[in-house]
Coordinates of C-alpha atoms in Angstrom, one line a residue:
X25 CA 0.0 0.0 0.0
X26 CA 1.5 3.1 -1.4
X27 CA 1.4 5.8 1.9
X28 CA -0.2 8.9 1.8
X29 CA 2.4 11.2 4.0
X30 CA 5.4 12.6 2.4
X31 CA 8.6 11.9 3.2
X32 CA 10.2 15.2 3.1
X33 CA 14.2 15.0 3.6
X34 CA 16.4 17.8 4.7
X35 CA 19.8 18.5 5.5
X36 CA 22.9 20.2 3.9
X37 CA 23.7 20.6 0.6
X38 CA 26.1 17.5 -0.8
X39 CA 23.7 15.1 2.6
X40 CA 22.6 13.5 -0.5
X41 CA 19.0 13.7 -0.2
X42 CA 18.7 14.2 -3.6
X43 CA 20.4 10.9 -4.4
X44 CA 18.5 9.3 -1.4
X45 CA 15.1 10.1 -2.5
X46 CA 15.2 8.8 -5.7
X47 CA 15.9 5.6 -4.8
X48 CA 13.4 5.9 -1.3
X49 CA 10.9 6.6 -4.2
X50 CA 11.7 3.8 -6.5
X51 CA 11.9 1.4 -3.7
X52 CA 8.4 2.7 -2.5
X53 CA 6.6 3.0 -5.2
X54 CA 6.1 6.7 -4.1
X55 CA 6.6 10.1 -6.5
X56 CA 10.0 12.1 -6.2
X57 CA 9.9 15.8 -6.4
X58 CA 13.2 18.0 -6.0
X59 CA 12.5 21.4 -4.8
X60 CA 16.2 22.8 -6.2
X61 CA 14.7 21.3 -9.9
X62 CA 11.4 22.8 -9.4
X63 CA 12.4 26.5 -8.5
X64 CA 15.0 26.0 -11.7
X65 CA 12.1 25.3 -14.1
X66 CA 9.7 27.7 -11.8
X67 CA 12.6 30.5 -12.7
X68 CA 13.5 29.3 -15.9
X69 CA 17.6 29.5 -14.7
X70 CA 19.5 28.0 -13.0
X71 CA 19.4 28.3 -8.7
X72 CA 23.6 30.6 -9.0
X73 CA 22.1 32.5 -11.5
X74 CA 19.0 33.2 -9.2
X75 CA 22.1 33.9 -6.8
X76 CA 24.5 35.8 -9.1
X77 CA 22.1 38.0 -10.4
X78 CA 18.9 39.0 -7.6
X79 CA 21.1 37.6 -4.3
X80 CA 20.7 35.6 -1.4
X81 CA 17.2 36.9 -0.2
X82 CA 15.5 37.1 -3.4
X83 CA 16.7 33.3 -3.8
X84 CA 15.1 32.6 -0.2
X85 CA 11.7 34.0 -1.0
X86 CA 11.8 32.1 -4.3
X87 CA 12.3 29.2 -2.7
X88 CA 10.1 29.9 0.0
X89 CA 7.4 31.0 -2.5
X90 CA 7.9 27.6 -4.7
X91 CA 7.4 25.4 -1.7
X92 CA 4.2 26.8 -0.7
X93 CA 2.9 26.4 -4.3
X94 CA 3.3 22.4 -4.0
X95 CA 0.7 20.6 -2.7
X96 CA 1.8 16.7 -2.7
X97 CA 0.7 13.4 -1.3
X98 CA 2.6 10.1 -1.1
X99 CA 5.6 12.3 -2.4
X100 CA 9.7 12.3 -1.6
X101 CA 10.6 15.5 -1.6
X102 CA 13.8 16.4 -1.9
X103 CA 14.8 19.7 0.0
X104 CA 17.2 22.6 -1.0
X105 CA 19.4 22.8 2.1
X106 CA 18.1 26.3 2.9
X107 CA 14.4 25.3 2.9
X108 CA 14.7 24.9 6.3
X109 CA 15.6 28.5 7.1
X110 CA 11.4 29.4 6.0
X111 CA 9.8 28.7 9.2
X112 CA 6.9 29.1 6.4
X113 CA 8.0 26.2 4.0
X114 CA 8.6 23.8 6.8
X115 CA 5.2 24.5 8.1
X116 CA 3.5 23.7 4.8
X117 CA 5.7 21.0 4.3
X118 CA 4.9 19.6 7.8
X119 CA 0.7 19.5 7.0
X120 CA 1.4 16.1 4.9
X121 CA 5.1 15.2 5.6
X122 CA 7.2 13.8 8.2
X123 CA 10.6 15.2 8.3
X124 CA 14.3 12.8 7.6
X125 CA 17.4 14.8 8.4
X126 CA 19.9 13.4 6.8
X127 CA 23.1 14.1 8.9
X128 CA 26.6 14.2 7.4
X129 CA 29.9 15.5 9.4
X130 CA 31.5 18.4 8.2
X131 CA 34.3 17.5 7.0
X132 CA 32.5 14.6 5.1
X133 CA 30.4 17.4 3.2
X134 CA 33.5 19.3 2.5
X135 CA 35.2 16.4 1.1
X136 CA 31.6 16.3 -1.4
X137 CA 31.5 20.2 -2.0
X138 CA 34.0 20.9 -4.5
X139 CA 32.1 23.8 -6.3
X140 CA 30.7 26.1 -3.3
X141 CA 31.2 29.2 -5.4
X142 CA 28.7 27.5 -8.0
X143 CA 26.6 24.9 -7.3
X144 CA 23.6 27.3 -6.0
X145 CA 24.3 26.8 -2.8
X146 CA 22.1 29.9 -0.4
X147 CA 25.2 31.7 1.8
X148 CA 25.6 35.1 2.3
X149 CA 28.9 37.1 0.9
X150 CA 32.0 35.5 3.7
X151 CA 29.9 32.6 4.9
X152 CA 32.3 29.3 4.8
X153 CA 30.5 25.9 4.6
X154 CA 31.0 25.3 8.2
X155 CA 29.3 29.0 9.2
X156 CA 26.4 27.9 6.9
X157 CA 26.4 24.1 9.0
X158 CA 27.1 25.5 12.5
X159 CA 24.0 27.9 11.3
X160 CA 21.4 25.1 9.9
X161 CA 22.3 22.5 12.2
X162 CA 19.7 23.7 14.8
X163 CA 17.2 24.1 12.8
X164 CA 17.3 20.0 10.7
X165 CA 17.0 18.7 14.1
X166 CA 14.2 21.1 15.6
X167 CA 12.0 19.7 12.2
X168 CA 13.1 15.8 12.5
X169 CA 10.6 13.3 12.8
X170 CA 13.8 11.2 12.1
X171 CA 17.2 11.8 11.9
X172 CA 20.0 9.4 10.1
X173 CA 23.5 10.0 9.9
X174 CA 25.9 9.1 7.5
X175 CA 28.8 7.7 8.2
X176 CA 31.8 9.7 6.5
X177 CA 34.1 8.4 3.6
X178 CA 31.6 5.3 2.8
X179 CA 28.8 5.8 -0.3
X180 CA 26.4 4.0 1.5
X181 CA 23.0 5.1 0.2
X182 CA 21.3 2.2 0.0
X183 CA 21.6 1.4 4.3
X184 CA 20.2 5.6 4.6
X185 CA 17.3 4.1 2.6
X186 CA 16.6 1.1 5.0
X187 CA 16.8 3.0 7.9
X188 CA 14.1 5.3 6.4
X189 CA 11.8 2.6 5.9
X190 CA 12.7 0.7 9.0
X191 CA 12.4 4.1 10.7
X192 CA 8.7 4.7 9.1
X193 CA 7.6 0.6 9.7
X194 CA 7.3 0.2 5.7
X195 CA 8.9 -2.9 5.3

């Protein structure tokens, strides 16, 4: 039986949630939605040029304004790592969803982030990786239902997707 909720997974950018979800989906039988693609096609650019050329808070309120134009069911949704900064978003996203952090150390993420500068990534003009973790930290675990860690230096995707469903009772 295909469930209802989504499963809505945040975390940092390079967590892999992306990667995550679209094999939580497959193995589900559930949808997959990423919000980073659907603010891209909502914008018609890419998410650094939303950055390059209107800045950091015009890309927040897009992004806050796309998530509260979804309405799913039986979705995985894929967060942007700076959803969780919209106190809005996460509410709307918390009506029909329960909440997977996906935690990955620091220095594992910085081993995965080769292209900070570029990859559309919502910091503010200074901020490091580890002032934009240290920042968002708080606020994942405030708005998980569950939280699963990643071990560092392994790929191991597929045990993150069993301890979602074992997490949720889906087996």
């Amino acid at each position: 039986m295909k469930r209802e909720k989504n499963i809505v997974l945040i975390g940092m950018p390079g967590s892999g949630k992306s990667t995550v979800g679209v094999i939580l989906a497959k193995t589900l039988g559930m949808d997959f939605v990423d919000s980073d693609i659907l603010i891209a096609h909502r914008e018609g650019c890419t998410l650094q040029e939303i950055l390059d050329e209107r800045g950091l808070d015009a890309f927040l309120q897009v992004e806050e304004d796309t998530i509260l134009e979804t309405e799913y069911q039986g979705t995985v949704i894929a967060t942007g790592g700076s959803v969780a900064l919209s106190e809005k978003a996460m509410e709307h996203l918390a009506q029909n969803g329960d909440f997977v952090y996906i935690d990955v150390p620091l220095d594992e993420l910085t081993r995965r982030i080769r292209n900070i500068a570029t990859r559309g990534i919502a910091f503010a003009p200074g901020q490091t990786l580890a002032d934009i973790y240290e920042l968002r930290t708080p606020t994942y675990h405030r708005w998980a239902d569950i939280t699963v860690s990643m071990d560092q230096a392994h790929n191991e995707t597929e045990r993150v997707v069993e301890k979602i469903i074992c997490a949720f009772d889906m087996q």
